Coordinates of C-alpha atoms in Angstrom, one line a residue:
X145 CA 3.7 -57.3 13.1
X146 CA 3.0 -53.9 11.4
X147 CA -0.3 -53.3 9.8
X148 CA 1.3 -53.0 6.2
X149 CA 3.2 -56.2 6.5
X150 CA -0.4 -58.0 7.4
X151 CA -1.5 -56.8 4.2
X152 CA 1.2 -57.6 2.1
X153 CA 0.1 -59.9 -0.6
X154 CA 1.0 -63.4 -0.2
X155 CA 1.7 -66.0 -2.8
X156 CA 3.7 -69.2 -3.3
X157 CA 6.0 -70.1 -6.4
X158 CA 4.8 -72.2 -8.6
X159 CA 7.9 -72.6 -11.3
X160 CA 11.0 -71.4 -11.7
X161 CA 13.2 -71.9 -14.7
X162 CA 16.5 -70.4 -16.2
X163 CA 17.8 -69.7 -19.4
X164 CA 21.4 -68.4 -20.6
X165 CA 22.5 -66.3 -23.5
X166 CA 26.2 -66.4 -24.0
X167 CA 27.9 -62.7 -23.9
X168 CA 31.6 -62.2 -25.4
X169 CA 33.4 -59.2 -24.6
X170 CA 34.6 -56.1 -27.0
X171 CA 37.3 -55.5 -24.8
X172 CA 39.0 -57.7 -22.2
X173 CA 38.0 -56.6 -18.4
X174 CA 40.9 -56.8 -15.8
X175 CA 39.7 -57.0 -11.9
X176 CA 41.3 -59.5 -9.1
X177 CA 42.6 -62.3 -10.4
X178 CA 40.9 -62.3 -13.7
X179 CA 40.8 -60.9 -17.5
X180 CA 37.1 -61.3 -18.3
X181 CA 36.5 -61.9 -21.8
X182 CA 33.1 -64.0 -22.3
X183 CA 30.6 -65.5 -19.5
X184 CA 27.1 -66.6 -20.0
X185 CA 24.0 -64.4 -18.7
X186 CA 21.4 -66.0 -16.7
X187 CA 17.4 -65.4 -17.2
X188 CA 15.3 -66.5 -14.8
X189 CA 12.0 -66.8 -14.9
X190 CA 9.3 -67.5 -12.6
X191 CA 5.4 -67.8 -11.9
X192 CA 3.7 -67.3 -9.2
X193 CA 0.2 -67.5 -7.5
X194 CA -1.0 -65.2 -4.9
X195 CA -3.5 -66.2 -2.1
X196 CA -6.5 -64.8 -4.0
X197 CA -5.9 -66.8 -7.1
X198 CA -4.5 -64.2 -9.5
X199 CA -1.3 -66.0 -11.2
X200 CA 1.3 -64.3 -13.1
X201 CA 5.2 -64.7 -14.2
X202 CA 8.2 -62.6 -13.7
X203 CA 11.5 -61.9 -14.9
X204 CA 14.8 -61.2 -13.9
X205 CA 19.0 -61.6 -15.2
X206 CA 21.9 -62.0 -14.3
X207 CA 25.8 -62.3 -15.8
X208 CA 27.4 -65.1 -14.3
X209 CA 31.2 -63.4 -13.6
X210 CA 33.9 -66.3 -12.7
X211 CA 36.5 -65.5 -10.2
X212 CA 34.6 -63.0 -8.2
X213 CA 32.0 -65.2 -6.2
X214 CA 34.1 -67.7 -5.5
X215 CA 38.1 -66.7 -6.3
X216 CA 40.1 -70.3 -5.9
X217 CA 41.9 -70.5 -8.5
X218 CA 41.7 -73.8 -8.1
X219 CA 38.7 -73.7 -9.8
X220 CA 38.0 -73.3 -13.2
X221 CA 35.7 -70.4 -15.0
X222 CA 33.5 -73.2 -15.9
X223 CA 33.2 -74.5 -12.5
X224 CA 32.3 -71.1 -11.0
X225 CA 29.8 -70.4 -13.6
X226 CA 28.3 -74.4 -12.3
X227 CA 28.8 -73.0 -8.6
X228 CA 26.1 -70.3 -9.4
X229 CA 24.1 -72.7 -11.5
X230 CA 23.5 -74.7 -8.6
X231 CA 23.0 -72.3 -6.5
X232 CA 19.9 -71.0 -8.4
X233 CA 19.0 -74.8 -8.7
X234 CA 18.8 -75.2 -5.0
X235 CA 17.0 -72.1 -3.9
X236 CA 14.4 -73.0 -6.6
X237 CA 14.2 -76.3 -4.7
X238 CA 13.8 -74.6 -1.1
X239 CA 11.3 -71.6 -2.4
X240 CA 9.0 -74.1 -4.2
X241 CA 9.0 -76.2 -1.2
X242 CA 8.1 -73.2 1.1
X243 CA 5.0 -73.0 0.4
X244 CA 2.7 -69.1 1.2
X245 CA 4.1 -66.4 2.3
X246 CA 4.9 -62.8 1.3
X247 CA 7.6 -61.5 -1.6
X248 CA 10.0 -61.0 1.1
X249 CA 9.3 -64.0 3.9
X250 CA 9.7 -66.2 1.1
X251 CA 13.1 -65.6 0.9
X252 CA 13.7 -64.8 4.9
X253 CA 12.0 -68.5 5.4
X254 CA 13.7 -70.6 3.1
X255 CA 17.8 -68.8 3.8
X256 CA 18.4 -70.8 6.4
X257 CA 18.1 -74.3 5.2
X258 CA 19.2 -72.9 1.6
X259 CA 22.8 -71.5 3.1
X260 CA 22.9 -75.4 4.6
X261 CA 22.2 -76.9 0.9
X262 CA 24.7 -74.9 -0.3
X263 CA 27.2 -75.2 2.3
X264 CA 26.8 -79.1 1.9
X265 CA 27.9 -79.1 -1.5
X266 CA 30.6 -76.6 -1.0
X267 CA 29.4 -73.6 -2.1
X268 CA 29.8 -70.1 -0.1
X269 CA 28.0 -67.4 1.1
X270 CA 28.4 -65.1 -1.7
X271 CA 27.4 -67.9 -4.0
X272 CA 23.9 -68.6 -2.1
X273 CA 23.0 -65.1 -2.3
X274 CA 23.2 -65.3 -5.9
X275 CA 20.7 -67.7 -6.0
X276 CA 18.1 -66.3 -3.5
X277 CA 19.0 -62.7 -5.2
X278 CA 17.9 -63.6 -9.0
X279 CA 14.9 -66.0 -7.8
X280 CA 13.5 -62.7 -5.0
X281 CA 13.7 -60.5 -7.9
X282 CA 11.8 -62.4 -10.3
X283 CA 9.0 -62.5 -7.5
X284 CA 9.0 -58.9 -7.1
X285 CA 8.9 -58.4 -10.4
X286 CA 6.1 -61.0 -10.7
X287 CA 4.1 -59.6 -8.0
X288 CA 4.6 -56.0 -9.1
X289 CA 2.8 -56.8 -12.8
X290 CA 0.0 -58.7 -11.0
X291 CA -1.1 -55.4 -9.4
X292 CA -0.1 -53.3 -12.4
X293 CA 1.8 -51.0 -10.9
X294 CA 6.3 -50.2 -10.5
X295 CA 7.9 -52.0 -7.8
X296 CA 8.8 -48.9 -6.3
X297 CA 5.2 -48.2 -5.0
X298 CA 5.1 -52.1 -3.7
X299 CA 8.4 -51.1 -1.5
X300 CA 6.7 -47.8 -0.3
X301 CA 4.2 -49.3 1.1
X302 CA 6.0 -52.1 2.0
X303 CA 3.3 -54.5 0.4
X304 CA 6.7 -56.9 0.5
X305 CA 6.3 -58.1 3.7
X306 CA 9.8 -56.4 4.9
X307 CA 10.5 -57.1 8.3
X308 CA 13.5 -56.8 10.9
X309 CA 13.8 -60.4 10.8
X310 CA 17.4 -61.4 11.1
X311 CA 18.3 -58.1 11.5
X312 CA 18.0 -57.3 15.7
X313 CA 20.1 -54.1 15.3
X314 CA 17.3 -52.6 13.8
X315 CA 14.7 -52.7 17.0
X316 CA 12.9 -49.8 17.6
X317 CA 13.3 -48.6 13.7
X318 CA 10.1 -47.0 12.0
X319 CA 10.8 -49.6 9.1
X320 CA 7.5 -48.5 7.6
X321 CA 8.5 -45.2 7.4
X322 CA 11.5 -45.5 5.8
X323 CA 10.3 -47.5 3.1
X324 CA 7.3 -44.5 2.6
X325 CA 10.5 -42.1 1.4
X326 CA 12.1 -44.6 -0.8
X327 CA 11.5 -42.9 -3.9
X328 CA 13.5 -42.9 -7.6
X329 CA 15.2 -40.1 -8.7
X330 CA 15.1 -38.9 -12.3
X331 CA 18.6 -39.8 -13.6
X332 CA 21.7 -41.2 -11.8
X333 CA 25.0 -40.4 -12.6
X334 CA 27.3 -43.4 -14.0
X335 CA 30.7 -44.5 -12.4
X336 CA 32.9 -45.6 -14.7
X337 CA 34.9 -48.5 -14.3
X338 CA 38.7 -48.5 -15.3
X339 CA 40.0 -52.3 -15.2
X340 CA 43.8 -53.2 -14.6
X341 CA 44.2 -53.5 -18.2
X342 CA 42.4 -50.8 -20.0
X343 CA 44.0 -48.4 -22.4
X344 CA 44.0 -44.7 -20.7
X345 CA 44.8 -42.5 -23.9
X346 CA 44.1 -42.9 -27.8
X347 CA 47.8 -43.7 -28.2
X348 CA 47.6 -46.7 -26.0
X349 CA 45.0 -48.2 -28.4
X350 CA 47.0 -47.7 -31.7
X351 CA 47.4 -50.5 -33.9
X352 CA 44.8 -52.9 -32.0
X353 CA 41.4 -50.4 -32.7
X354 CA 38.5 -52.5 -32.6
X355 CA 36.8 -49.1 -34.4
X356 CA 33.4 -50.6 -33.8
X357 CA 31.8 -47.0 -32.7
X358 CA 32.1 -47.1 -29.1
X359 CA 35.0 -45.6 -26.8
X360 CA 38.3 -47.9 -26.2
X361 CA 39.9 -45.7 -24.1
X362 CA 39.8 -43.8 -21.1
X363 CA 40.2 -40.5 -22.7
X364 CA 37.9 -41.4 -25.2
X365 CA 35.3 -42.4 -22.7
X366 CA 35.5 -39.3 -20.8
X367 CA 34.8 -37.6 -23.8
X368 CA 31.8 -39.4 -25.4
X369 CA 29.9 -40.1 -22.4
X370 CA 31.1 -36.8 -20.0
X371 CA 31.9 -39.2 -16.8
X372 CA 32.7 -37.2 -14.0
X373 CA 32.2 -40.3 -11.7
X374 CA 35.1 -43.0 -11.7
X375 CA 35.8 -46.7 -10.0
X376 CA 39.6 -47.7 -10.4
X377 CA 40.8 -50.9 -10.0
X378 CA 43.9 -51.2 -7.9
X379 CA 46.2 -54.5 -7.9
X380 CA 47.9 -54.9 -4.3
X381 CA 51.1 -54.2 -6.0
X382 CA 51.6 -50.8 -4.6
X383 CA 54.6 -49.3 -6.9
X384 CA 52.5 -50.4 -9.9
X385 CA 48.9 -49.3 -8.7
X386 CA 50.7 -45.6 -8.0
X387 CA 52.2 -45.5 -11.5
X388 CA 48.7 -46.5 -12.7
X389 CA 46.5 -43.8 -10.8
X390 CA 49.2 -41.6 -12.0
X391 CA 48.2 -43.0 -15.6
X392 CA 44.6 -42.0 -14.8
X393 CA 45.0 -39.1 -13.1
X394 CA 46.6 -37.7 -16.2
X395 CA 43.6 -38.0 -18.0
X396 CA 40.8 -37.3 -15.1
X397 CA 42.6 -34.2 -13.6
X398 CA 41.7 -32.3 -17.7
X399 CA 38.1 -32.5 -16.4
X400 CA 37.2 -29.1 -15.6
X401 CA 34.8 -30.0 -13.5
X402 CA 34.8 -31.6 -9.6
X403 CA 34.8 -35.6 -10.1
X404 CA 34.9 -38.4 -7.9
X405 CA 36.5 -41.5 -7.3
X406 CA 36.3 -44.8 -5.7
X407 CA 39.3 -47.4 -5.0
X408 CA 38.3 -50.9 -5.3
X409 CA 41.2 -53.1 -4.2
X410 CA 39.2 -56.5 -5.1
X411 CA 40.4 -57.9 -2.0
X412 CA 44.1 -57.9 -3.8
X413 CA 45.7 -57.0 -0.8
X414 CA 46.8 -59.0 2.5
X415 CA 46.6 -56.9 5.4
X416 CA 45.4 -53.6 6.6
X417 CA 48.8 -52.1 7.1
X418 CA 49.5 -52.8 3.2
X419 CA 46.2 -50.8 1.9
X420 CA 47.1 -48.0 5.0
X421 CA 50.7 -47.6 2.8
X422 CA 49.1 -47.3 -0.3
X423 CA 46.6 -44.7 0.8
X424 CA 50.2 -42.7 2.1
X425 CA 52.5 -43.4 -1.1
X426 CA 49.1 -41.6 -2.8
X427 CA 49.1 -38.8 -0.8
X428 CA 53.0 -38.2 -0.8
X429 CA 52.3 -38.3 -4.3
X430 CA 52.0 -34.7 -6.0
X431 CA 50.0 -36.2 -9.9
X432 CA 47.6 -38.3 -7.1
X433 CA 46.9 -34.9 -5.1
X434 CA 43.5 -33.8 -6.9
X435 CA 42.4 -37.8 -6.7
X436 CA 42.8 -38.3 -3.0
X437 CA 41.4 -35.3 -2.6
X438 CA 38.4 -36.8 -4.7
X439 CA 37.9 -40.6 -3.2
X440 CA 35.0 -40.7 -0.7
X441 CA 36.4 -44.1 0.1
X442 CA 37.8 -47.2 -0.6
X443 CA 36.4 -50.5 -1.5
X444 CA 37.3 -54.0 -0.1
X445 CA 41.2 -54.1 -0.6
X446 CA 41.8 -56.9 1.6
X447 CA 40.9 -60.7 1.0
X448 CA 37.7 -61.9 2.4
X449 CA 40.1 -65.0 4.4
X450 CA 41.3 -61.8 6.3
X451 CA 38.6 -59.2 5.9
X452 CA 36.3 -59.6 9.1
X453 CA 39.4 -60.8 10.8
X454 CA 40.9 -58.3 12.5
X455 CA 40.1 -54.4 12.7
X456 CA 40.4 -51.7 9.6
X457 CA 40.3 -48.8 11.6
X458 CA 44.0 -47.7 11.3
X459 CA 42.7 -47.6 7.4
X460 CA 39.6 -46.0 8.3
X461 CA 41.1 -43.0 10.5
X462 CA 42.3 -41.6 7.2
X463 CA 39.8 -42.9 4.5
X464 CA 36.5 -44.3 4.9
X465 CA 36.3 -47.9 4.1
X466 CA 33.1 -50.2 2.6
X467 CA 32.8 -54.5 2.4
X468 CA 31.8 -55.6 -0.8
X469 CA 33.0 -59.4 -1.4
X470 CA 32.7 -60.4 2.4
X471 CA 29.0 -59.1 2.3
X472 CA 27.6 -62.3 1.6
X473 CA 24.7 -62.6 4.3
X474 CA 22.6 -60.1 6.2
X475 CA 24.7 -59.9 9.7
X476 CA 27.8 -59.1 7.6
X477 CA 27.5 -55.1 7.7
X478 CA 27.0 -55.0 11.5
X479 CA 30.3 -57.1 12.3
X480 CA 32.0 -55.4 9.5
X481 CA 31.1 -51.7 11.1
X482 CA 32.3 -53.2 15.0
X483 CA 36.1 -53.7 12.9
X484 CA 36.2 -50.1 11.4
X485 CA 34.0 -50.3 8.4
X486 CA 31.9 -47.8 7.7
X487 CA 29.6 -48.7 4.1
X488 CA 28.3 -51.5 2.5
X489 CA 28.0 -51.6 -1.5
X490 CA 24.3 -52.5 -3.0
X491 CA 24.4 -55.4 -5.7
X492 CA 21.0 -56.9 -7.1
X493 CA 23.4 -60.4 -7.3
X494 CA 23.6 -60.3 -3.4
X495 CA 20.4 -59.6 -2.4
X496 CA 17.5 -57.3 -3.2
X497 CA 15.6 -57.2 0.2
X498 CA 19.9 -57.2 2.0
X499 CA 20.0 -53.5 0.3
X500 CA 17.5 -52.7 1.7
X501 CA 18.0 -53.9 5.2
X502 CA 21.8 -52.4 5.0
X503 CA 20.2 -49.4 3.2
X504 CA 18.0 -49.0 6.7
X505 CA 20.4 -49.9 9.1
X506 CA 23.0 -46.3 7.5
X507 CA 19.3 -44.5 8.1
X508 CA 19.3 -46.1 11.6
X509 CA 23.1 -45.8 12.7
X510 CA 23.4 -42.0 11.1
X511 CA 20.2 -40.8 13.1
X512 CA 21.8 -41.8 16.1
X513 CA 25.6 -41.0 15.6
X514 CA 25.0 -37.8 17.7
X515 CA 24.8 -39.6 20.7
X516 CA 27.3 -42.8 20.0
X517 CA 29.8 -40.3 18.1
X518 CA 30.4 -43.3 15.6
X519 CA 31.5 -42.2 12.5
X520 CA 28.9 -41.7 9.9
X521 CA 27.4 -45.4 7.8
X522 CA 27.3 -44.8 3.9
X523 CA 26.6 -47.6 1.0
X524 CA 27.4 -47.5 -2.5
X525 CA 26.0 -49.0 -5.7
X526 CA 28.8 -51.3 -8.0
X527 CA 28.4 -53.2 -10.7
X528 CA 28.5 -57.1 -11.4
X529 CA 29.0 -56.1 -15.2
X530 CA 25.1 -55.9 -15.4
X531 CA 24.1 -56.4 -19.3
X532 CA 21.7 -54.0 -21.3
X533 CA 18.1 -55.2 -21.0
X534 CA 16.6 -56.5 -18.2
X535 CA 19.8 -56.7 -16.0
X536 CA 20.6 -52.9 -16.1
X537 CA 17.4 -52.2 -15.5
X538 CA 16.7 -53.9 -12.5
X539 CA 20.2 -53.3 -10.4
X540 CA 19.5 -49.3 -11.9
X541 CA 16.0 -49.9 -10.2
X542 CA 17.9 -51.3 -7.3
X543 CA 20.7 -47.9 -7.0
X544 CA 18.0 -45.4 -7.0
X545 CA 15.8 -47.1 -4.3
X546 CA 18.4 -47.0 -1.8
X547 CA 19.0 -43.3 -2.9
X548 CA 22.7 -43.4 -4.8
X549 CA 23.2 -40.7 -6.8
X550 CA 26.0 -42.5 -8.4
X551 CA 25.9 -46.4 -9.8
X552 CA 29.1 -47.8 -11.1
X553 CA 28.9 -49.2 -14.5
X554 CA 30.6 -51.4 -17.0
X555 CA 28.8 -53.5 -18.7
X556 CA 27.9 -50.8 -21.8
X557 CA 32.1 -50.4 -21.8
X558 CA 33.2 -53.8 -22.2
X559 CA 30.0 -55.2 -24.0
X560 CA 28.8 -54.0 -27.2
X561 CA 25.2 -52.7 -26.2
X562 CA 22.8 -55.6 -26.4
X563 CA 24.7 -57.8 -28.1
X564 CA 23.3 -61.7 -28.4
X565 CA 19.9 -60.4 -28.5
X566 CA 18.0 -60.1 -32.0
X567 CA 17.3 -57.0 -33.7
X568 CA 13.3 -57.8 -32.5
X569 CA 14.0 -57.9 -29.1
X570 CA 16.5 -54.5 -29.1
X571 CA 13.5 -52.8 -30.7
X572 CA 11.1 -53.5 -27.7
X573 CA 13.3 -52.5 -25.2
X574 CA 14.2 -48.9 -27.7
X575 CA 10.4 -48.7 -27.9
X576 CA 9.9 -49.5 -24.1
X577 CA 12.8 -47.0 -22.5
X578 CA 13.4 -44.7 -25.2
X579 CA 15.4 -42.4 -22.4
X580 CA 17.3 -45.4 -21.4
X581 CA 18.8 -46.5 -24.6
X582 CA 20.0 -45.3 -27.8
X583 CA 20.2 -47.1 -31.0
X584 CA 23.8 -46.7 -32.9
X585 CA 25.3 -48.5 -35.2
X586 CA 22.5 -51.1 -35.5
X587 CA 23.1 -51.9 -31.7
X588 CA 20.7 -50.6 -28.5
X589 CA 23.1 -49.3 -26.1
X590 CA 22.5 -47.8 -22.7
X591 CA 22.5 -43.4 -23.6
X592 CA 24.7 -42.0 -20.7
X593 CA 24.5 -38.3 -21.4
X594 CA 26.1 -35.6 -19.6
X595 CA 27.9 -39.1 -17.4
X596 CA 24.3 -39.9 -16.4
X597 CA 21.4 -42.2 -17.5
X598 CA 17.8 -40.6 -17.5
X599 CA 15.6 -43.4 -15.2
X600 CA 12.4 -42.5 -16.5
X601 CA 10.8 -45.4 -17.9
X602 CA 12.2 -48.3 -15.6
X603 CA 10.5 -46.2 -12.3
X604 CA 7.2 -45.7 -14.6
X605 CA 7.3 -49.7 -15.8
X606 CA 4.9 -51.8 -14.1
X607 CA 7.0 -54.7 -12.3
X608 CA 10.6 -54.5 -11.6
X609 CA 11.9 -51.9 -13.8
X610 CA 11.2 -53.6 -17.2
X611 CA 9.1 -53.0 -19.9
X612 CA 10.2 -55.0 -22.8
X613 CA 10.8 -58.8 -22.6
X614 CA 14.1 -61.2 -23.5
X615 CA 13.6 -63.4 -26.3
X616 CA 13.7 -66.7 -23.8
X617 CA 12.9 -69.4 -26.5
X618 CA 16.0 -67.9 -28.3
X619 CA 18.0 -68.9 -25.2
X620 CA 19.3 -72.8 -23.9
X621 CA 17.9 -73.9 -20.9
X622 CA 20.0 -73.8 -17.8
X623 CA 21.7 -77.6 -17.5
X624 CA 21.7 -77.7 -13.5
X625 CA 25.5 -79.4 -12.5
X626 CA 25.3 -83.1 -12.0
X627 CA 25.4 -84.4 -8.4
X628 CA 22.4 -82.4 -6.5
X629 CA 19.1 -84.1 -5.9
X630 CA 16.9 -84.8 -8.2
X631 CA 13.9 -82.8 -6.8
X632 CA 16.5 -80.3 -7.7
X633 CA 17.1 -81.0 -11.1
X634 CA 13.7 -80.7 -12.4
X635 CA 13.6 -79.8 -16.2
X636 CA 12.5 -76.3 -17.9
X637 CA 9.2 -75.6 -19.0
X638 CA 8.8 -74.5 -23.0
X639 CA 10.2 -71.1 -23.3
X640 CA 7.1 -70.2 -24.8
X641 CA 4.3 -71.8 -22.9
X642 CA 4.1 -68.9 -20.6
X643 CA 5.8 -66.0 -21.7
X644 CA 5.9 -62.7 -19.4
X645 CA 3.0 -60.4 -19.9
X646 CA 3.7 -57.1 -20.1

């Protein structure tokens, strides 16, 4: 054990509870096999005591999206949104029970028997993570107030506890090290998303304007926020995802400067050879010529049944090619590479301490690609429709860590700023990260400028990258799904008894 995981604080949990503020959508968002219009954000909040006495509480959120977890359609939006309700309920369960250890063995010690809890009522991987991934961050969060200082300087001196555990590829890595040069850049560039549905021009939007101040159309986005970074939702219907990026392209290729794209097929297609026709139908395309030339790679097309399956190297001989929904434990990026893939996106709702294992493992594979000749590792930052506030802030925290200069975003597109929250609480947050958001309209809304977001004040915030608080007493308290035991089930403390010190 390294000397700076010895003196990594350790502390138990002492309470967890969750909260949930309903959010309805301006504008209907189109991905897989679903038009989101409303789902309910989770809060959770947590309190902790570390081995020298010192308590404190942390926070941490969360928008609970249907249909991309689990993506039966079988089941109902309601029963996805219990899915991940219980899955917060039992890691609670397994991290109270675990007794001292540091921010990140915490989480390493209780995975094991939490993937079984969750497994035993039906619930997948992806699913499990969510519920480790919002409890870890509250911790960190937690532990980074108590010493007064941004998470970022608790990761660079890894006063986490990261280890290698679970992750043998790694041996003979200076982990230490490459947490000392984890550092946050200034700004980050935003990637905008463009669902399946989405108007592209003005003209699209006529006669169904919502004219509520904010862009409703492609054009109109590209113009307000000056993106130059895209994400484009393709459908596994290949005739009608070329006439689509033809639809885009129309608009992107008037930007005068380089941009850059990203494919994400949403797992919409069957089989390798299927994506490996689409990629060829664009490039045969003349209109697609400037975007192929412009897409770094593409993200998971194929269905997670099928992903880690059988080999995507055909695909990845002529475009590079990350996991995303099949990412949903910490040996999934190794396997995936073996079969052809080459990145691995970031997501707060999959696992803070993953990202940065999987950020690790491209420093590890790239330093050695001169002697293996394996093509080079990459990840990427994408969004789970992260909502302004403490959200945002945290998965922002998250993309700069692991050194993205891009984050895709869409949750300031098809949410009205901080919508749901009062008019008290949007002040702190203006008054807290006055770089980060921008009042308009009577709404706080994230201020992209230039298609980037300054992050100042989140790297500067002692904790997790938040300097304000949600109004939790506002909120209901989480109702954990009936049928899990009932050292599970325990109630909510007040909202108020112990509210987050900042």
């Amino acid at each position: 054990m390294s000397a700076a995981t010895t003196e990594a604080p350790r502390l138990r949990l002492l309470a967890a509870d969750f909260f949930e503020r309903p959010v309805t959508l301006r504008l209907p968002f189109r991905f897989g096999v679903v038009t989101l219009r409303e789902a309910p954000q989770v809060f959770t909040r947590v309190r902790i005591r570390l081995a020298d006495g010192r308590e404190g509480d942390g926070i941490a959120a969360q928008l609970m999206v249907p249909k991309w977890f689990d993506k039966s359609p079988d089941l109902t939006n309601e029963q996805n949104f219990d899915q991940l309700r219980a899955a917060l309920a039992i890691a609670r369960a397994q991290c109270l029970a675990a007794g001292e250890g540091t921010a990140f063995g915490l989480s390493a010690t209780i995975e094991p028997a939490h993937r079984a809890a969750c497994a035993a009522v039906g619930l997948n991987g992806l699913v499990a993570s969510f519920g480790i991934a919002e409890i870890e961050r509250a911790i960190l969060d937690a532990l980074a107030r108590i010493e007064g200082v941004p998470a970022f300087a608790l990761v660079a001196a890894n006063r986490v506890g990261l280890t290698t555990q679970g992750a043998p590829d790694l041996a003979g890595f200076d982990l230490e090290k490459f947490l000392a040069g984890l550092t946050p850049a200034p700004s980050i560039f935003v990637r905008h998303t463009v669902g399946m549905v989405d108007a592209l021009t003005s003209a699209e939007t006529a006669g169904k304007r919502l004219d509520d101040g904010l862009p409703e159309s492609l054009e109109e986005v590209v113009a307000a926020y000056g993106h130059r970074h895209f994400k484009l939702k393709v459908s596994g219907d290949i005739a009608a995802d070329i006439a689509r990026l033809e639809g885009i392209a129309a608009v992107i290729d008037a930007i005068a400067d380089p941009y850059v794209v990203t494919l994400d097929g949403n797992e919409q297609y069957d089989t390798v050879d299927a994506v490996v026709a689409l990629w060829r139908r664009m490039g045969e395309t003349p209109r697609l010529a400037r975007m192929v030339a412009s897409t770094p790679h593409i993200e998971q097309p194929i269905g997670r049944a099928r992903a880690l399956a059988e080999p995507v190297h055909a695909l990845a001989a002529l475009v590079p090619v990350e996991v995303d929904e099949s990412d949903s434990d910490l040996d999934v990026f190794p396997r995936a590479r073996a079969l052809g893939y080459r990145g691995v996106s970031a997501k707060s709702c999959k696992g803070f301490y993953r990202a940065l294992i999987n950020r690790a493992r491209v420093a590890h594979w790239n330093a050695g690609e001169g002697a293996t000749g394996v093509a080079r590792a990459f990840m990427s930052a994408e969004d789970l429709t992260t909502q302004a506030g403490v959200a945002v802030q945290q998965d922002l925290a998250l993309a700069t860590l692991v050194g993205m200069t891009h984050v895709e975003r869409n949750g300031h597109h098809y949410v009205d700023g901080m919508a749901g929250a009062s008019d008290a609480e949007q002040g702190r947050f203006l008054v807290a990260h006055p770089d980060l958001y921008a009042r308009a309209s009577g709404r706080a809304r994230l201020a992209i400028r230039n298609g980037a977001v300054s992050l100042g004040s989140i790297a500067a915030a002692p904790g997790l990258a938040v300097g304000a608080m949600p109004d939790l007493a506002a909120m209901r308290p989480m109702v954990v799904p009936a049928g899990l035991p009932t050292s599970v089930s325990a109630g909510p403390r007040d909202p108020v008894q112990t509210p987050v010190s900042v």
